[in-house]
mmCIF file of C-alpha atoms and ligand atoms in Angstrom:
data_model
loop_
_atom_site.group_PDB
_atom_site.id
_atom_site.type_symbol
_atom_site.label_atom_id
_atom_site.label_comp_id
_atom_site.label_asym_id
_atom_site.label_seq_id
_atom_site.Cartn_x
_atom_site.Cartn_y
_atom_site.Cartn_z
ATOM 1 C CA UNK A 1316 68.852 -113.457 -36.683
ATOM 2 C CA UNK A 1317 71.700 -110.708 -37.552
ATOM 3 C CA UNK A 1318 71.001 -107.075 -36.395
ATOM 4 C CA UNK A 1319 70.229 -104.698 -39.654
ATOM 5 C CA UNK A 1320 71.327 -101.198 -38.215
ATOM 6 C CA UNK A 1321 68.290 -98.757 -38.713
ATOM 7 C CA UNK A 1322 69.260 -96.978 -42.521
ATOM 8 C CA UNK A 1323 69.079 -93.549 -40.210
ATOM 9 C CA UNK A 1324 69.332 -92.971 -36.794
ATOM 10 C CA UNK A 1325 68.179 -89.662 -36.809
ATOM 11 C CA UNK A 1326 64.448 -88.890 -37.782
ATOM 12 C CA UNK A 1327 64.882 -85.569 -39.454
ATOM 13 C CA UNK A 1328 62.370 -86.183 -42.754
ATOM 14 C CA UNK A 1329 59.476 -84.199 -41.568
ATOM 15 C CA UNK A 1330 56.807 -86.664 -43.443
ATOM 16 C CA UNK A 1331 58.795 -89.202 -41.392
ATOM 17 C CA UNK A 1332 58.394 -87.212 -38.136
ATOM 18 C CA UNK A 1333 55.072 -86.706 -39.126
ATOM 19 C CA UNK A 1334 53.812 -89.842 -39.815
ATOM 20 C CA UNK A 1335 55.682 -91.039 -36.251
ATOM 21 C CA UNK A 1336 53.960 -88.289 -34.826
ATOM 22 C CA UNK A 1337 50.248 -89.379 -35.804
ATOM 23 C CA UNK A 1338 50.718 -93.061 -34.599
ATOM 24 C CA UNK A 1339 49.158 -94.137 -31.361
ATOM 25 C CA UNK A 1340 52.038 -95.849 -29.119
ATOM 26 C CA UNK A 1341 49.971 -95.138 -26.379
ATOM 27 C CA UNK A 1342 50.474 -98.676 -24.759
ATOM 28 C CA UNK A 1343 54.184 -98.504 -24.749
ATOM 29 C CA UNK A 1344 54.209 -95.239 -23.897
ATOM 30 C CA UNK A 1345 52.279 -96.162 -20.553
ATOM 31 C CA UNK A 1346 54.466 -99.178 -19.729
ATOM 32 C CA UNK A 1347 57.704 -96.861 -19.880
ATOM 33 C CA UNK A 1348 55.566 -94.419 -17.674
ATOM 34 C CA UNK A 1349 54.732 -96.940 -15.348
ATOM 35 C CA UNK A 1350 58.518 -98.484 -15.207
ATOM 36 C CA UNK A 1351 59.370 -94.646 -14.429
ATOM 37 C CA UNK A 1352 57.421 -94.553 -12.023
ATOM 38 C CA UNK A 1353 57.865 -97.992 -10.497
ATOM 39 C CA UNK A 1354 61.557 -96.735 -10.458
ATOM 40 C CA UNK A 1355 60.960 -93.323 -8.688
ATOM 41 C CA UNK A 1356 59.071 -95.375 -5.677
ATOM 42 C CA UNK A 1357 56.293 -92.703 -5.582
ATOM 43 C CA UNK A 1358 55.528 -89.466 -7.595
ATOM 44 C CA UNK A 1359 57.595 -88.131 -9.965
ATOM 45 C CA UNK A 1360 59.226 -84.852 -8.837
ATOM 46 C CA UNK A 1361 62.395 -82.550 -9.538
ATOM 47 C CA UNK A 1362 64.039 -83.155 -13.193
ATOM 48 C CA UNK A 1363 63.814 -86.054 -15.309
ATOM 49 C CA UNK A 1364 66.026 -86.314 -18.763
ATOM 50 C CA UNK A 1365 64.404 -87.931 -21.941
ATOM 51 C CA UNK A 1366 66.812 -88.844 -24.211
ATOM 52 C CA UNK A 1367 65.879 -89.293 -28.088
ATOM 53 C CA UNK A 1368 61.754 -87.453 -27.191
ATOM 54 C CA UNK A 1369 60.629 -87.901 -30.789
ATOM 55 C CA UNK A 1370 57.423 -85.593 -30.650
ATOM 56 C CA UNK A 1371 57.849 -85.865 -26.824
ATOM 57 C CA UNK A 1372 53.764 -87.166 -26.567
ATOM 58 C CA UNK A 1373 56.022 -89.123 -23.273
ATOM 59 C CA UNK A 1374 57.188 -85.759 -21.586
ATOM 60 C CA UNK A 1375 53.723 -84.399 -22.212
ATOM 61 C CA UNK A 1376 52.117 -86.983 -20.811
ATOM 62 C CA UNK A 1377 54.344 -87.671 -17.724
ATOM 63 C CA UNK A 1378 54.066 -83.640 -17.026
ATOM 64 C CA UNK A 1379 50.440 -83.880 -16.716
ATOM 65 C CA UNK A 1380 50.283 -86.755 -14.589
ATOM 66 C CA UNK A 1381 53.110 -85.337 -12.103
ATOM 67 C CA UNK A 1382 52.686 -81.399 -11.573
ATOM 68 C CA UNK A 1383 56.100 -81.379 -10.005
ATOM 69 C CA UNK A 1384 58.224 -82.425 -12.298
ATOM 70 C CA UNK A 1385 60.278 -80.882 -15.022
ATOM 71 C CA UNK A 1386 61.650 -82.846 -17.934
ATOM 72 C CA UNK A 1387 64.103 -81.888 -20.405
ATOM 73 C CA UNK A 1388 63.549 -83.266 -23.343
ATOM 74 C CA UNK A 1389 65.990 -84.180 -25.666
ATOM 75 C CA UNK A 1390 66.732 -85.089 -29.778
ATOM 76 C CA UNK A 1391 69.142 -84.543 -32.454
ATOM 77 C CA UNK A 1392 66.409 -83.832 -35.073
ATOM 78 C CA UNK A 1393 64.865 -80.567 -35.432
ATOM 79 C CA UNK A 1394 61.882 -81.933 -37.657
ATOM 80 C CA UNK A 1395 60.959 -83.991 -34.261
ATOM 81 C CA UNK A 1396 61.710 -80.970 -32.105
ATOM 82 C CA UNK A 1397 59.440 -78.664 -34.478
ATOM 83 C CA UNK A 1398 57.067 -81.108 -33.978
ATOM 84 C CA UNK A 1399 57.384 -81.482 -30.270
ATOM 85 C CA UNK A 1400 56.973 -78.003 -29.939
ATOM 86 C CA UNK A 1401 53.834 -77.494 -31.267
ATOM 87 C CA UNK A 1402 52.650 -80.489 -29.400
ATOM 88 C CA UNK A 1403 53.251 -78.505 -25.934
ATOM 89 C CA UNK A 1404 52.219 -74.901 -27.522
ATOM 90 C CA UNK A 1405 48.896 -76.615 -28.034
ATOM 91 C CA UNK A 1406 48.741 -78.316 -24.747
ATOM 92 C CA UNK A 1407 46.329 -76.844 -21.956
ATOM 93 C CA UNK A 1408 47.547 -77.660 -19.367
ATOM 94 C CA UNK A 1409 50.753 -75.988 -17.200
ATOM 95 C CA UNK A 1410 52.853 -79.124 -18.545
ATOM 96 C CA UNK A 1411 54.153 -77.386 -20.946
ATOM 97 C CA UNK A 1412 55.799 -74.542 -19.107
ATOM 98 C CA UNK A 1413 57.943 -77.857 -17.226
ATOM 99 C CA UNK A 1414 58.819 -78.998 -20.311
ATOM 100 C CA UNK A 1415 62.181 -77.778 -21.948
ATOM 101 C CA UNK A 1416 63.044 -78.675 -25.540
ATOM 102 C CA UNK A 1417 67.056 -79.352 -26.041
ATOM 103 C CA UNK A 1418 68.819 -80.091 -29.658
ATOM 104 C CA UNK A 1419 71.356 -82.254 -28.792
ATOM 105 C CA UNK A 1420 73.161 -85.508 -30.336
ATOM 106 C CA UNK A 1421 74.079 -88.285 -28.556
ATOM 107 C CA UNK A 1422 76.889 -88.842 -27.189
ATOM 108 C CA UNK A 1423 76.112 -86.031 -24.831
ATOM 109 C CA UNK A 1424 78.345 -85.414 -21.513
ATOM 110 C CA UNK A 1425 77.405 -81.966 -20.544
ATOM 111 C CA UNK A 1426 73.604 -82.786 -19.811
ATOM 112 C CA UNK A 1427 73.595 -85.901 -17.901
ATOM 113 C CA UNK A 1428 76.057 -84.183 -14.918
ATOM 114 C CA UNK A 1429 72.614 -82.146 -13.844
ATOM 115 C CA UNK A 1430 71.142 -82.357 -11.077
ATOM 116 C CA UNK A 1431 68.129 -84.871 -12.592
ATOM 117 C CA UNK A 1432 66.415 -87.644 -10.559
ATOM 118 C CA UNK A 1433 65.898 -89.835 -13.588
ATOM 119 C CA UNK A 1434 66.595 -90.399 -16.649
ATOM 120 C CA UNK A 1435 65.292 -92.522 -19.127
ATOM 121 C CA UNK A 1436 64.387 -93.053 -23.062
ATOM 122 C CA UNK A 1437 62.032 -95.490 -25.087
ATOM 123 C CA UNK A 1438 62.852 -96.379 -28.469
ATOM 124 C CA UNK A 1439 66.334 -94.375 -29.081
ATOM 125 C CA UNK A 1440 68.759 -97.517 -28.646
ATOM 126 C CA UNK A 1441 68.125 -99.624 -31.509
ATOM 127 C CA UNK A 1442 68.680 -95.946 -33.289
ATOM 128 C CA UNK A 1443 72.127 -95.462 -32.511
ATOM 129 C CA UNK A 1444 74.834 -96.260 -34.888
ATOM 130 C CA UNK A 1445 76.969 -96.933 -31.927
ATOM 131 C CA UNK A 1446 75.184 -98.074 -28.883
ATOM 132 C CA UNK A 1447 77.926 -96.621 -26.463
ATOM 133 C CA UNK A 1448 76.015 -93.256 -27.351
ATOM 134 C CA UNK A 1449 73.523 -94.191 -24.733
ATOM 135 C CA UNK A 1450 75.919 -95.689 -22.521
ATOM 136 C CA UNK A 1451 78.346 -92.904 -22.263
ATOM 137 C CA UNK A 1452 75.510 -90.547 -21.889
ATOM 138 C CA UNK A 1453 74.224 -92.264 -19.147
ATOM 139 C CA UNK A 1454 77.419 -92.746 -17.517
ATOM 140 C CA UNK A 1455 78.161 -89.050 -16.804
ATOM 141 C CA UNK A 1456 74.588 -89.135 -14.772
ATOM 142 C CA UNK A 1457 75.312 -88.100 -10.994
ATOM 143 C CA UNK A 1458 75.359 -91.131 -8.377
ATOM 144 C CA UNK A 1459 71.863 -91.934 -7.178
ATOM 145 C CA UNK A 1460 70.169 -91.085 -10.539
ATOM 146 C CA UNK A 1461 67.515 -93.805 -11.400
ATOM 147 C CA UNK A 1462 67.425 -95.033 -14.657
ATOM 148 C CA UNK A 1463 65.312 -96.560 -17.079
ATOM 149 C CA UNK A 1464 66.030 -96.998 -20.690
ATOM 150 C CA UNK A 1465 63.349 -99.186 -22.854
ATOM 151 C CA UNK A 1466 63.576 -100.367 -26.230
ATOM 152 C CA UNK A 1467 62.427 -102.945 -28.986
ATOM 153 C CA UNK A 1468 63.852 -106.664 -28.149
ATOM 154 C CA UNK A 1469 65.296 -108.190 -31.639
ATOM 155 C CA UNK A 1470 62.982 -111.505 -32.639
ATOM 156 C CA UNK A 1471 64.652 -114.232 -33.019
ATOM 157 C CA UNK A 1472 63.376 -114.733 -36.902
ATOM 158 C CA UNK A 1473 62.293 -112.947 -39.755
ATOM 159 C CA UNK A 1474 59.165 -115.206 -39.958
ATOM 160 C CA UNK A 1475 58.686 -113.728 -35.954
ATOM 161 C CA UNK A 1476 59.460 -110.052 -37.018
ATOM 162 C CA UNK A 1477 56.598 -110.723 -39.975
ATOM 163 C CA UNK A 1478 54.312 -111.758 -36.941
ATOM 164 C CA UNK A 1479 54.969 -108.676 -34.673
ATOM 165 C CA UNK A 1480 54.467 -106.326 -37.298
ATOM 166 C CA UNK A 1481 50.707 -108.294 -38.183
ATOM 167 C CA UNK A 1482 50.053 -108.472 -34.353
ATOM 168 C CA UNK A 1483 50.890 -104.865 -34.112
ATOM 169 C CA UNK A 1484 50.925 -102.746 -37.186
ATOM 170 C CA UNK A 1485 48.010 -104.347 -38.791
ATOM 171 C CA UNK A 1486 45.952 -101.047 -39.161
ATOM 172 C CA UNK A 1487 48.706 -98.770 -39.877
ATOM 173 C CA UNK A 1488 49.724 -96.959 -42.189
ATOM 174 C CA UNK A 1489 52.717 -98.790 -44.708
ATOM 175 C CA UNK A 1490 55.442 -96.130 -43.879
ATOM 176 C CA UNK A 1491 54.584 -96.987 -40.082
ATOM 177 C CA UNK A 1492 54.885 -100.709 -40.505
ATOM 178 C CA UNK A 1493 57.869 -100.383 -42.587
ATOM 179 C CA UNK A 1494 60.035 -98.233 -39.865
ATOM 180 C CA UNK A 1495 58.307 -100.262 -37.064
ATOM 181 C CA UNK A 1496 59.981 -103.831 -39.074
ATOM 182 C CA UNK A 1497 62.850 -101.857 -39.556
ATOM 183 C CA UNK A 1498 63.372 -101.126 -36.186
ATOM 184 C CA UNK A 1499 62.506 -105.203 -34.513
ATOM 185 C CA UNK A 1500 65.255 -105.705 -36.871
ATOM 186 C CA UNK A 1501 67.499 -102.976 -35.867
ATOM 187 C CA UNK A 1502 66.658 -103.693 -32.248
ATOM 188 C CA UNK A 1503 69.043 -105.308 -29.525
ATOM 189 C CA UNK A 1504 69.029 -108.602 -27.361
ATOM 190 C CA UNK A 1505 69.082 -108.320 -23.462
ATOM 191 C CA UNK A 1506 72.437 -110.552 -23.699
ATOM 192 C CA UNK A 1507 74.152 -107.800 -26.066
ATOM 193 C CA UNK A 1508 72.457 -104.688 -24.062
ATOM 194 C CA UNK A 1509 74.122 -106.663 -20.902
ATOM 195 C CA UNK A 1510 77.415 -106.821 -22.779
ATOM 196 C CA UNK A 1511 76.965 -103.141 -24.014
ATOM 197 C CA UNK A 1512 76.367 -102.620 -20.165
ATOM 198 C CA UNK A 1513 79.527 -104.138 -18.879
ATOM 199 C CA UNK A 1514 81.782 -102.630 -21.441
ATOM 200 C CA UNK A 1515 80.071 -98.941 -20.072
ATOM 201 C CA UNK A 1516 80.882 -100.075 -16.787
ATOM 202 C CA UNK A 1517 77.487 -99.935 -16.014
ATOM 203 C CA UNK A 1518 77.371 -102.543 -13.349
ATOM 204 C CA UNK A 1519 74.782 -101.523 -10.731
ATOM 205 C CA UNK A 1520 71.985 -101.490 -14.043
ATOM 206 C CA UNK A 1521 70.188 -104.297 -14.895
ATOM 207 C CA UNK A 1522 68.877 -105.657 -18.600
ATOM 208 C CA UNK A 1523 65.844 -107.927 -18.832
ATOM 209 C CA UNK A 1524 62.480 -108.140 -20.826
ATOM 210 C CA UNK A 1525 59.293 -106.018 -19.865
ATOM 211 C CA UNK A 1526 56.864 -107.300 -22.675
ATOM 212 C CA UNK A 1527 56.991 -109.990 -25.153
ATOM 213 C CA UNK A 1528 58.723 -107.632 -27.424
ATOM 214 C CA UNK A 1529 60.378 -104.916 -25.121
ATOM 215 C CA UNK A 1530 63.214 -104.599 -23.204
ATOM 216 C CA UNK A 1531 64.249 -102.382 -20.285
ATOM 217 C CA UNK A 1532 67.196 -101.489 -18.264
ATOM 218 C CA UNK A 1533 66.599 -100.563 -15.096
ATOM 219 C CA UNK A 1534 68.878 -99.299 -11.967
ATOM 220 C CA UNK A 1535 70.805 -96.676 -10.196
ATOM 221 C CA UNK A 1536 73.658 -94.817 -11.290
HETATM 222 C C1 SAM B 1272 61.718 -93.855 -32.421
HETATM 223 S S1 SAM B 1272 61.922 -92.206 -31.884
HETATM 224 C C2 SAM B 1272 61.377 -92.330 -30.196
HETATM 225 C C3 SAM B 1272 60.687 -91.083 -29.736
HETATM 226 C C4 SAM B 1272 60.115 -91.114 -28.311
HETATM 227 N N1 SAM B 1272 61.103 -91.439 -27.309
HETATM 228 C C5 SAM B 1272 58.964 -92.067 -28.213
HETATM 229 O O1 SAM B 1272 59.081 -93.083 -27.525
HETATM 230 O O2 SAM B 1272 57.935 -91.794 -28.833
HETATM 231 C C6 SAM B 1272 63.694 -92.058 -31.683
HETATM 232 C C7 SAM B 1272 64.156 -90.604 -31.610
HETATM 233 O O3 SAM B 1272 65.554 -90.583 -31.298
HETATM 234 C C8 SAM B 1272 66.183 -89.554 -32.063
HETATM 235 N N2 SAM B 1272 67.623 -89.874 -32.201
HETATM 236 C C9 SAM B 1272 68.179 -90.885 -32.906
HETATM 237 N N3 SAM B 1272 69.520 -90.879 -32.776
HETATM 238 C C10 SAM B 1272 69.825 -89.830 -31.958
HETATM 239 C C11 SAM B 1272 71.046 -89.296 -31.447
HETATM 240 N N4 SAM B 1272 72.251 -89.860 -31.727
HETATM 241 N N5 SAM B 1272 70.997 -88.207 -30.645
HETATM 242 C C12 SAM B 1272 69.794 -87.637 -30.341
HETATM 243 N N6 SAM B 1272 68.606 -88.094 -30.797
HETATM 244 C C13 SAM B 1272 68.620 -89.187 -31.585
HETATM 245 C C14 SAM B 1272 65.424 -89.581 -33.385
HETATM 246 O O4 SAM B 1272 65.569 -88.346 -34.067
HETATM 247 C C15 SAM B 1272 63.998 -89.848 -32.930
HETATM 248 O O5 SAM B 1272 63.266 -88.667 -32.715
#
């Protein structure tokens, strides 16, 4: 099945942002967490980078589970951002005092070049107009940096996308199923995110499947 390119790649609509903001991803957020902190080898400490944070419910839950670390959070849409920040200004805990807020678009080079002992994003690839966006991004990250980068997999059908989105999106709202349809098709294969890898020159990080409909790549800079 061809890719459709998301019609945006930014999500600066604040009823969009919104209505992203009220779903529950709450079991893909925890399998990024846990491939984060599979990666790390132990707790999570120093910085971490999150590229593309959305309403950053990833930072703010990664901040309370680590009370070391400091994330900077990143996204090119200020409706997100606006969002995000009265996520943490609510938030109880010290998390969000570890928890910077950055406008930025992607392709970024100045951030990556910090000192950070991760970095890693869920759901921004299939967003980019131009893949190499990530890829450049993550290329300017300091040697040693861990990585981990998960996504949507494309199905291989429409009939298959259909399926997902009943398995999935039953119970939510339509503007919710709609963007999460748009985005299975919008999504990437692990052969093309290999290929998008190699043209980077991204060889020490790997591409492969995490769930029957996620991806993940996964390495050292
Ligand atoms: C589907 S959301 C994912 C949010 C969050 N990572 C999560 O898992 O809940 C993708 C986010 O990437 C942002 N985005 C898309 N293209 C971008 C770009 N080129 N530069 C920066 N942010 C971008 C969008 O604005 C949106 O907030």
């Amino acid at each position: 099945m061809q890719r459709i390119p998301e019609p945006e790649e930014l999500m600066d609509q604040a009823d969009q942002a919104q209505a992203y903001a009220q779903a529950d991803f709450s079991e893909a957020n925890q399998l990024f967490i846990g491939l984060l902190e599979s990666q790390a080898g132990g707790p999570l400490n120093g910085h971490l980078l999150d590229l593309g944070c959305g309403p950053a419910e990833i930072p703010l839950a990664l901040a309370r589970r680590h009370p070391e670390l400091h994330i900077d959070a990143v996204d090119g849409a200020r409706a997100m951002l606006d969002l995000a920040q009265r996520k943490i200004d609510a938030d109880e805990s010290d998390a969000r005092r570890r928890i910077r807020l950055i406008c930025e678009y992607l392709p970024c080079n100045t951030l990556p070049g910090q000192n950070y002992q991760l970095i890693g994003s869920n759901s921004l690839l299939h967003h980019l107009a131009d893949p190499q966006a990530m890829w450049q991004t993550v290329a300017g990250a300091r040697p040693g940096t861990g990585v981990v980068i998960m996504d949507l997999a494309r199905p291989a059908s429409e009939l298959a996308v259909d399926a997902m989105v009943e398995t999935y999106a039953i119970d939510e709202p339509d503007v919710l199923r709609n963007d999460f349809r748009n985005s299975l098709f919008a999504a990437y294969r692990v052969a093309e995110v290999e290929d998008q890898l190699q043209r980077a020159g991204l060889h020490t990080l790997n591409a492969g499947m995490v769930s029957d409909r996620h991806l993940a790549v996964i390495g050292h800079i």
